[in-house]
């Protein structure tokens, strides 16, 4: 079984963002484009974007491609902006497509239509890796796809077809909260898309975070920082106002040691985070942030605006169990921080819970279940664990 091990190593580097991976990329990309394994009934073609935000959706399949072949699933991948070999389009049973977003998150629907025409019998999965949890592209792509997949989805799926004014739920709330103007939504959401909605991984499956979840529990270090809150506040409209509010609220916590001002290197940032009791992570343009999973990985307890409206793969945001929620207007941030820092034993329990919850989503069985949720049928020879 040497070949699957070679594949696992090569494919694992295909979407990594290091100089070594870039040197290896010509080799890996060519191997990614070869014909499907003839003995596999399920033939999955990944059309990926070379972007760190898009990587986590497909990395579970690239990381374990050899093991997937062992259970009857052949995986191939091609950069979505490059020519796709016709032989792969004609023989794929499932095609997972990450779109190229234009300026202001626009989408060329003709690319999806062309994909359907080239592969009329394939099961097509549209993998939307855009940050907000809205499904703005559904109106254009719904006639051509079988599944619409995102890193996060509203729990109340019916609300997607409601007449929401703003582009996103966060824009809607914070624009009203700060009494500022916002662009009105220019699309409608077809009800036919609702049964096609599925979840993909968010950030924990990325190459830079996956390796941090390989121990039995977080590698706890002595904590000399109470709250980690290095926040980017630049931005306009609702986003800039929301991030500035977050910075001001946490800055009022002067009785605690904070890590919040200035830019630091990534290594120093992660070192600080590992030495912190708490990590404050306000929303970005979407609810999910790299910071959330970085905190989970190093054992800092996450404090974040309430996520109970959202579905995320693995149900990793459990209030009081894996993170500590605060109100969206941050009016109770000081109370939540005070209560959290008064019970260090509880903090360690929450940190371990969060780490374990994420870790459970990263094994091969979870990757197989994820793939199965996106495909029409997965004809596997055996179900293996771990």
Short mmCIF file of C-alpha atoms in Angstrom, two decimals:
data_model
loop_
_atom_site.label_atom_id
_atom_site.label_comp_id
_atom_site.label_asym_id
_atom_site.label_seq_id
_atom_site.Cartn_x
_atom_site.Cartn_y
_atom_site.Cartn_z
CA UNK A 1 0.00 0.00 0.00
CA UNK A 2 2.93 2.34 -0.67
CA UNK A 3 1.14 4.40 -3.31
CA UNK A 4 -1.59 5.73 -1.01
CA UNK A 5 1.12 6.83 1.43
CA UNK A 6 2.88 8.73 -1.36
CA UNK A 7 -0.43 10.30 -2.31
CA UNK A 8 -1.15 11.26 1.28
CA UNK A 9 2.19 13.06 1.54
CA UNK A 10 1.96 14.83 -1.79
CA UNK A 11 -1.68 15.81 -1.53
CA UNK A 12 -1.18 17.05 2.01
CA UNK A 13 1.20 19.69 0.65
CA UNK A 14 -0.97 20.67 -2.32
CA UNK A 15 -2.83 23.48 -0.57
CA UNK A 16 -0.28 24.36 2.10
CA UNK A 17 1.16 27.84 2.16
CA UNK A 18 4.88 27.36 2.82
CA UNK A 19 7.93 27.78 0.61
CA UNK A 20 8.46 24.00 0.61
CA UNK A 21 4.92 23.42 -0.63
CA UNK A 22 5.36 26.03 -3.35
CA UNK A 23 8.50 24.28 -4.58
CA UNK A 24 6.65 20.95 -4.62
CA UNK A 25 3.53 22.38 -6.23
CA UNK A 26 4.32 21.48 -9.85
CA UNK A 27 4.70 17.84 -8.82
CA UNK A 28 1.60 17.76 -6.65
CA UNK A 29 -0.64 19.60 -9.08
CA UNK A 30 0.27 17.23 -11.91
CA UNK A 31 -0.40 14.19 -9.75
CA UNK A 32 -3.68 15.72 -8.66
CA UNK A 33 -4.82 15.85 -12.29
CA UNK A 34 -4.13 12.25 -13.28
CA UNK A 35 -6.98 9.89 -14.14
CA UNK A 36 -9.24 8.47 -11.44
CA UNK A 37 -8.37 5.10 -9.93
CA UNK A 38 -10.35 2.62 -12.09
CA UNK A 39 -11.24 0.33 -9.17
CA UNK A 40 -13.09 3.11 -7.30
CA UNK A 41 -16.84 3.49 -7.81
CA UNK A 42 -16.91 7.00 -6.34
CA UNK A 43 -14.81 9.52 -8.30
CA UNK A 44 -14.63 12.95 -6.69
CA UNK A 45 -13.17 15.95 -8.52
CA UNK A 46 -12.20 18.99 -6.44
CA UNK A 47 -12.02 22.29 -8.31
CA UNK A 48 -10.25 24.45 -5.75
CA UNK A 49 -9.21 28.07 -5.25
CA UNK A 50 -5.62 28.70 -4.23
CA UNK A 51 -6.61 30.73 -1.18
CA UNK A 52 -6.03 30.11 2.52
CA UNK A 53 -9.68 30.87 3.27
CA UNK A 54 -10.83 28.24 0.79
CA UNK A 55 -8.34 25.56 1.80
CA UNK A 56 -10.17 24.08 4.84
CA UNK A 57 -13.17 22.92 2.77
CA UNK A 58 -11.07 20.47 0.74
CA UNK A 59 -8.01 19.75 2.89
CA UNK A 60 -9.61 16.72 4.68
CA UNK A 61 -9.83 14.95 1.31
CA UNK A 62 -6.31 15.93 0.25
CA UNK A 63 -4.83 14.97 3.59
CA UNK A 64 -6.31 11.47 3.47
CA UNK A 65 -6.53 10.73 -0.23
CA UNK A 66 -4.79 7.37 0.08
CA UNK A 67 -7.13 6.15 2.80
CA UNK A 68 -10.12 7.33 0.81
CA UNK A 69 -8.94 5.28 -2.13
CA UNK A 70 -8.71 2.26 0.18
CA UNK A 71 -12.44 2.56 0.85
CA UNK A 72 -13.41 3.06 -2.80
CA UNK A 73 -13.26 6.84 -3.25
CA UNK A 74 -10.87 8.27 -5.82
CA UNK A 75 -10.10 11.98 -5.36
CA UNK A 76 -8.54 14.31 -7.89
CA UNK A 77 -8.14 18.10 -7.80
CA UNK A 78 -7.50 20.93 -10.23
CA UNK A 79 -7.12 24.64 -9.61
CA UNK A 80 -10.52 26.05 -10.57
CA UNK A 81 -9.00 28.91 -12.58
CA UNK A 82 -6.95 26.51 -14.71
CA UNK A 83 -8.16 24.34 -17.61
CA UNK A 84 -9.80 21.16 -16.31
CA UNK A 85 -8.93 17.94 -18.19
CA UNK A 86 -11.99 16.77 -20.11
CA UNK A 87 -11.41 13.15 -19.06
CA UNK A 88 -11.90 14.12 -15.40
CA UNK A 89 -15.07 16.10 -16.11
CA UNK A 90 -16.56 13.18 -18.05
CA UNK A 91 -15.72 10.46 -15.51
CA UNK A 92 -16.31 12.24 -12.19
CA UNK A 93 -19.33 11.10 -10.21
CA UNK A 94 -19.09 14.13 -7.89
CA UNK A 95 -17.63 17.57 -8.65
CA UNK A 96 -16.97 20.00 -5.82
CA UNK A 97 -16.48 23.51 -7.11
CA UNK A 98 -15.06 26.51 -5.28
CA UNK A 99 -15.94 29.68 -7.21
CA UNK A 100 -13.66 32.60 -7.91
CA UNK A 101 -15.22 35.66 -6.31
CA UNK A 102 -14.94 38.93 -8.15
CA UNK A 103 -14.83 42.42 -6.72
CA UNK A 104 -17.51 43.00 -4.07
CA UNK A 105 -18.13 39.23 -3.91
CA UNK A 106 -19.67 38.92 -7.34
CA UNK A 107 -19.92 35.59 -9.11
CA UNK A 108 -19.70 34.56 -12.75
CA UNK A 109 -22.60 32.12 -12.88
CA UNK A 110 -21.69 31.12 -16.43
CA UNK A 111 -18.79 29.09 -15.02
CA UNK A 112 -21.23 26.96 -13.01
CA UNK A 113 -23.55 26.60 -15.98
CA UNK A 114 -20.62 25.48 -18.15
CA UNK A 115 -19.61 22.94 -15.53
CA UNK A 116 -23.09 21.42 -15.59
CA UNK A 117 -23.04 21.26 -19.38
CA UNK A 118 -19.64 19.57 -19.39
CA UNK A 119 -20.67 17.05 -16.70
CA UNK A 120 -24.43 16.49 -17.08
CA UNK A 121 -24.47 13.29 -15.00
CA UNK A 122 -22.21 14.39 -12.15
CA UNK A 123 -23.39 15.44 -8.71
CA UNK A 124 -22.27 19.07 -8.44
CA UNK A 125 -21.46 20.64 -5.08
CA UNK A 126 -21.08 24.41 -5.00
CA UNK A 127 -18.64 25.21 -2.17
CA UNK A 128 -19.17 28.81 -1.11
CA UNK A 129 -16.16 29.84 0.99
CA UNK A 130 -17.23 33.48 1.39
CA UNK A 131 -17.04 34.66 5.04
CA UNK A 132 -20.67 35.66 5.84
CA UNK A 133 -23.27 32.94 6.40
CA UNK A 134 -25.61 34.30 3.71
CA UNK A 135 -26.22 32.28 0.53
CA UNK A 136 -26.28 35.19 -1.91
CA UNK A 137 -25.15 33.09 -4.87
CA UNK A 138 -28.02 30.61 -4.60
CA UNK A 139 -30.25 32.60 -6.94
CA UNK A 140 -27.79 32.21 -9.81
CA UNK A 141 -26.44 28.70 -9.24
CA UNK A 142 -29.46 26.75 -7.92
CA UNK A 143 -30.60 25.42 -11.34
CA UNK A 144 -27.19 23.89 -12.01
CA UNK A 145 -26.13 22.37 -8.67
CA UNK A 146 -27.17 19.56 -6.36
CA UNK A 147 -25.63 20.83 -3.10
CA UNK A 148 -24.81 24.32 -1.79
CA UNK A 149 -22.14 24.01 0.92
CA UNK A 150 -20.79 26.62 3.35
CA UNK A 151 -18.63 26.85 6.47
CA UNK A 152 -21.60 28.10 8.48
CA UNK A 153 -25.35 28.31 7.99
CA UNK A 154 -28.21 29.91 9.85
CA UNK A 155 -30.02 27.39 12.03
CA UNK A 156 -33.33 28.81 10.84
CA UNK A 157 -32.95 27.91 7.17
CA UNK A 158 -36.36 29.37 6.30
CA UNK A 159 -35.04 32.82 7.23
CA UNK A 160 -32.88 32.75 4.12
CA UNK A 161 -35.94 33.41 1.99
CA UNK A 162 -37.25 36.21 4.22
CA UNK A 163 -37.04 39.79 3.02
CA UNK A 164 -33.90 40.85 4.90
CA UNK A 165 -32.82 44.38 4.05
CA UNK A 166 -29.03 44.23 4.34
CA UNK A 167 -26.53 41.96 2.61
CA UNK A 168 -25.78 39.90 5.73
CA UNK A 169 -27.28 39.27 9.14
CA UNK A 170 -24.30 40.99 10.79
CA UNK A 171 -24.58 44.02 8.52
CA UNK A 172 -28.30 44.17 9.28
CA UNK A 173 -27.85 44.09 13.07
CA UNK A 174 -24.86 46.41 13.43
CA UNK A 175 -26.05 48.96 10.87
CA UNK A 176 -29.28 49.29 12.83
CA UNK A 177 -27.41 49.29 16.14
CA UNK A 178 -25.13 52.14 15.05
CA UNK A 179 -27.89 53.88 13.05
CA UNK A 180 -25.88 54.01 9.86
CA UNK A 181 -26.84 53.45 6.24
CA UNK A 182 -26.18 50.13 4.55
CA UNK A 183 -26.50 48.75 1.01
CA UNK A 184 -29.76 46.94 0.45
CA UNK A 185 -29.83 43.35 -0.67
CA UNK A 186 -30.03 42.93 -4.43
CA UNK A 187 -30.85 39.24 -4.66
CA UNK A 188 -33.61 36.83 -3.71
CA UNK A 189 -33.11 33.35 -2.33
CA UNK A 190 -35.03 30.54 -4.04
CA UNK A 191 -36.80 28.19 -1.63
CA UNK A 192 -35.56 25.28 -3.77
CA UNK A 193 -32.05 25.80 -2.39
CA UNK A 194 -32.98 25.06 1.23
CA UNK A 195 -32.90 21.24 1.05
CA UNK A 196 -29.59 21.48 -0.79
CA UNK A 197 -27.76 23.27 2.03
CA UNK A 198 -24.84 21.47 3.70
CA UNK A 199 -21.95 22.34 6.01
CA UNK A 200 -18.22 22.23 5.30
CA UNK A 201 -15.32 22.59 7.77
CA UNK A 202 -14.35 26.11 8.71
CA UNK A 203 -10.74 26.68 9.80
CA UNK A 204 -9.60 23.78 12.00
CA UNK A 205 -8.90 21.50 9.03
CA UNK A 206 -6.44 24.00 7.52
CA UNK A 207 -2.81 22.99 7.26
CA UNK A 208 -1.73 25.56 9.84
CA UNK A 209 -4.28 24.52 12.48
CA UNK A 210 -4.73 20.78 11.92
CA UNK A 211 -1.34 19.93 13.41
CA UNK A 212 -2.16 21.83 16.59
CA UNK A 213 -4.93 19.38 17.46
CA UNK A 214 -2.84 16.19 17.43
CA UNK A 215 -2.23 15.88 21.19
CA UNK A 216 -4.62 14.37 23.72
CA UNK A 217 -5.36 17.79 25.21
CA UNK A 218 -4.15 21.39 24.93
CA UNK A 219 -0.55 21.95 25.95
CA UNK A 220 -1.40 24.25 28.84
CA UNK A 221 1.27 26.79 29.72
CA UNK A 222 1.50 29.16 32.67
CA UNK A 223 -0.95 31.99 31.96
CA UNK A 224 0.34 35.49 32.66
CA UNK A 225 -2.19 37.23 30.36
CA UNK A 226 -5.80 37.51 31.45
CA UNK A 227 -7.42 38.49 28.15
CA UNK A 228 -5.96 38.27 24.67
CA UNK A 229 -7.59 40.82 22.36
CA UNK A 230 -5.34 41.99 19.56
CA UNK A 231 -8.02 43.34 17.26
CA UNK A 232 -7.96 44.90 13.82
CA UNK A 233 -10.24 47.95 14.03
CA UNK A 234 -9.73 49.46 10.58
CA UNK A 235 -12.76 49.33 8.35
CA UNK A 236 -15.72 51.37 7.25
CA UNK A 237 -19.43 51.30 7.95
CA UNK A 238 -20.90 48.73 10.28
CA UNK A 239 -17.71 46.64 10.37
CA UNK A 240 -15.42 49.45 11.48
CA UNK A 241 -17.94 50.60 14.10
CA UNK A 242 -18.40 47.07 15.43
CA UNK A 243 -14.66 46.39 15.72
CA UNK A 244 -14.02 49.78 17.35
CA UNK A 245 -16.75 49.05 19.89
CA UNK A 246 -15.08 45.71 20.67
CA UNK A 247 -11.72 47.40 21.19
CA UNK A 248 -13.18 50.10 23.44
CA UNK A 249 -15.13 47.65 25.59
CA UNK A 250 -12.18 45.37 26.24
CA UNK A 251 -9.90 48.36 26.87
CA UNK A 252 -12.11 49.35 29.79
CA UNK A 253 -11.00 46.18 31.64
CA UNK A 254 -7.99 47.94 33.16
CA UNK A 255 -7.79 45.75 36.25
CA UNK A 256 -6.71 42.80 34.10
CA UNK A 257 -3.58 42.18 32.09
CA UNK A 258 -4.51 42.53 28.44
CA UNK A 259 -2.69 41.80 25.20
CA UNK A 260 -4.37 44.22 22.82
CA UNK A 261 -2.25 47.03 21.38
CA UNK A 262 0.02 46.97 18.36
CA UNK A 263 0.89 44.46 15.67
CA UNK A 264 3.02 41.43 16.48
CA UNK A 265 4.41 38.54 14.45
CA UNK A 266 2.35 35.39 14.03
CA UNK A 267 4.68 33.42 16.28
CA UNK A 268 4.47 36.04 19.03
CA UNK A 269 0.70 36.21 18.59
CA UNK A 270 0.36 32.44 19.10
CA UNK A 271 2.78 32.54 22.04
CA UNK A 272 0.69 35.25 23.70
CA UNK A 273 -2.50 33.34 23.03
CA UNK A 274 -1.08 30.18 24.62
CA UNK A 275 -0.25 32.24 27.74
CA UNK A 276 -3.75 33.72 28.00
CA UNK A 277 -6.65 32.64 30.18
CA UNK A 278 -9.21 34.14 27.80
CA UNK A 279 -9.37 35.08 24.13
CA UNK A 280 -11.87 37.74 23.06
CA UNK A 281 -12.91 37.20 19.44
CA UNK A 282 -15.56 39.58 18.08
CA UNK A 283 -17.20 38.92 14.73
CA UNK A 284 -15.43 39.75 11.49
CA UNK A 285 -17.26 40.10 8.19
CA UNK A 286 -18.67 36.70 9.11
CA UNK A 287 -19.15 35.07 12.48
CA UNK A 288 -16.30 32.55 12.20
CA UNK A 289 -12.72 33.73 12.70
CA UNK A 290 -9.30 32.08 12.60
CA UNK A 291 -8.86 33.38 16.15
CA UNK A 292 -11.68 31.15 17.43
CA UNK A 293 -9.90 27.95 16.47
CA UNK A 294 -6.45 29.27 17.35
CA UNK A 295 -7.79 29.80 20.88
CA UNK A 296 -9.30 26.30 20.96
CA UNK A 297 -5.97 24.85 19.84
CA UNK A 298 -3.81 26.39 22.57
CA UNK A 299 -6.23 26.20 25.51
CA UNK A 300 -7.33 29.85 25.80
CA UNK A 301 -11.05 30.01 26.58
CA UNK A 302 -12.96 31.78 23.84
CA UNK A 303 -15.25 34.72 24.59
CA UNK A 304 -17.36 35.57 21.56
CA UNK A 305 -20.70 37.12 20.61
CA UNK A 306 -23.46 34.54 20.92
CA UNK A 307 -23.29 31.91 18.15
CA UNK A 308 -26.56 30.13 18.97
CA UNK A 309 -28.14 31.24 15.67
CA UNK A 310 -25.54 29.38 13.64
CA UNK A 311 -24.86 25.82 12.49
CA UNK A 312 -21.18 24.89 12.29
CA UNK A 313 -19.69 21.49 11.52
CA UNK A 314 -19.13 19.49 14.69
CA UNK A 315 -21.31 21.80 16.81
CA UNK A 316 -18.12 23.23 18.32
CA UNK A 317 -19.71 26.40 19.73
CA UNK A 318 -21.57 25.23 22.81
CA UNK A 319 -22.33 28.06 25.28
CA UNK A 320 -20.72 27.51 28.67
CA UNK A 321 -19.25 24.22 27.50
CA UNK A 322 -16.77 25.13 24.74
CA UNK A 323 -16.92 28.94 24.78
CA UNK A 324 -18.41 31.83 26.74
CA UNK A 325 -21.00 33.86 24.78
CA UNK A 326 -21.62 37.58 25.17
CA UNK A 327 -24.36 39.82 23.80
CA UNK A 328 -23.87 41.15 20.28
CA UNK A 329 -23.72 44.70 21.64
CA UNK A 330 -21.05 43.53 24.15
CA UNK A 331 -23.01 45.07 27.01
CA UNK A 332 -22.20 42.13 29.29
CA UNK A 333 -18.56 41.65 28.29
CA UNK A 334 -17.18 42.92 31.59
CA UNK A 335 -19.48 40.66 33.62
CA UNK A 336 -18.60 37.56 31.58
CA UNK A 337 -14.86 38.27 31.89
CA UNK A 338 -15.12 38.90 35.65
CA UNK A 339 -17.02 35.67 36.22
CA UNK A 340 -14.71 33.65 33.99
CA UNK A 341 -11.51 34.79 35.66
CA UNK A 342 -12.94 34.08 39.10
CA UNK A 343 -13.04 30.32 38.40
CA UNK A 344 -9.82 29.04 36.81
CA UNK A 345 -10.82 25.40 37.25
CA UNK A 346 -13.91 25.97 35.13
CA UNK A 347 -11.77 27.64 32.47
CA UNK A 348 -9.56 24.59 32.12
CA UNK A 349 -12.64 22.36 31.77
CA UNK A 350 -14.03 24.57 29.01
CA UNK A 351 -10.67 24.64 27.23
CA UNK A 352 -10.40 20.85 27.24
CA UNK A 353 -14.02 20.51 26.06
CA UNK A 354 -13.40 22.85 23.14
CA UNK A 355 -10.17 21.14 22.13
CA UNK A 356 -11.76 17.70 22.23
CA UNK A 357 -14.82 18.87 20.33
CA UNK A 358 -12.71 20.22 17.48
CA UNK A 359 -10.38 17.23 17.54
CA UNK A 360 -13.35 14.89 17.03
CA UNK A 361 -14.03 16.59 13.68
CA UNK A 362 -10.51 15.95 12.36
CA UNK A 363 -10.20 12.17 12.25
CA UNK A 364 -10.62 10.13 9.09
CA UNK A 365 -14.08 8.91 10.05
CA UNK A 366 -15.27 12.51 10.26
CA UNK A 367 -13.74 13.27 6.86
CA UNK A 368 -15.54 10.29 5.40
CA UNK A 369 -18.84 11.36 6.95
CA UNK A 370 -18.30 14.90 5.61
CA UNK A 371 -17.70 13.56 2.11
CA UNK A 372 -20.75 11.34 2.37
CA UNK A 373 -22.92 14.32 3.33
CA UNK A 374 -21.99 16.08 0.10
CA UNK A 375 -22.30 13.23 -2.37
CA UNK A 376 -25.24 11.43 -3.91
CA UNK A 377 -23.96 7.98 -2.99
CA UNK A 378 -20.66 6.90 -1.56
CA UNK A 379 -19.99 3.27 -2.39
CA UNK A 380 -17.31 2.50 0.18
CA UNK A 381 -15.90 -0.95 0.75
CA UNK A 382 -15.40 -0.51 4.46
CA UNK A 383 -15.88 2.10 7.15
CA UNK A 384 -12.66 2.66 9.07
CA UNK A 385 -12.19 4.69 12.22
CA UNK A 386 -9.58 7.18 13.32
#
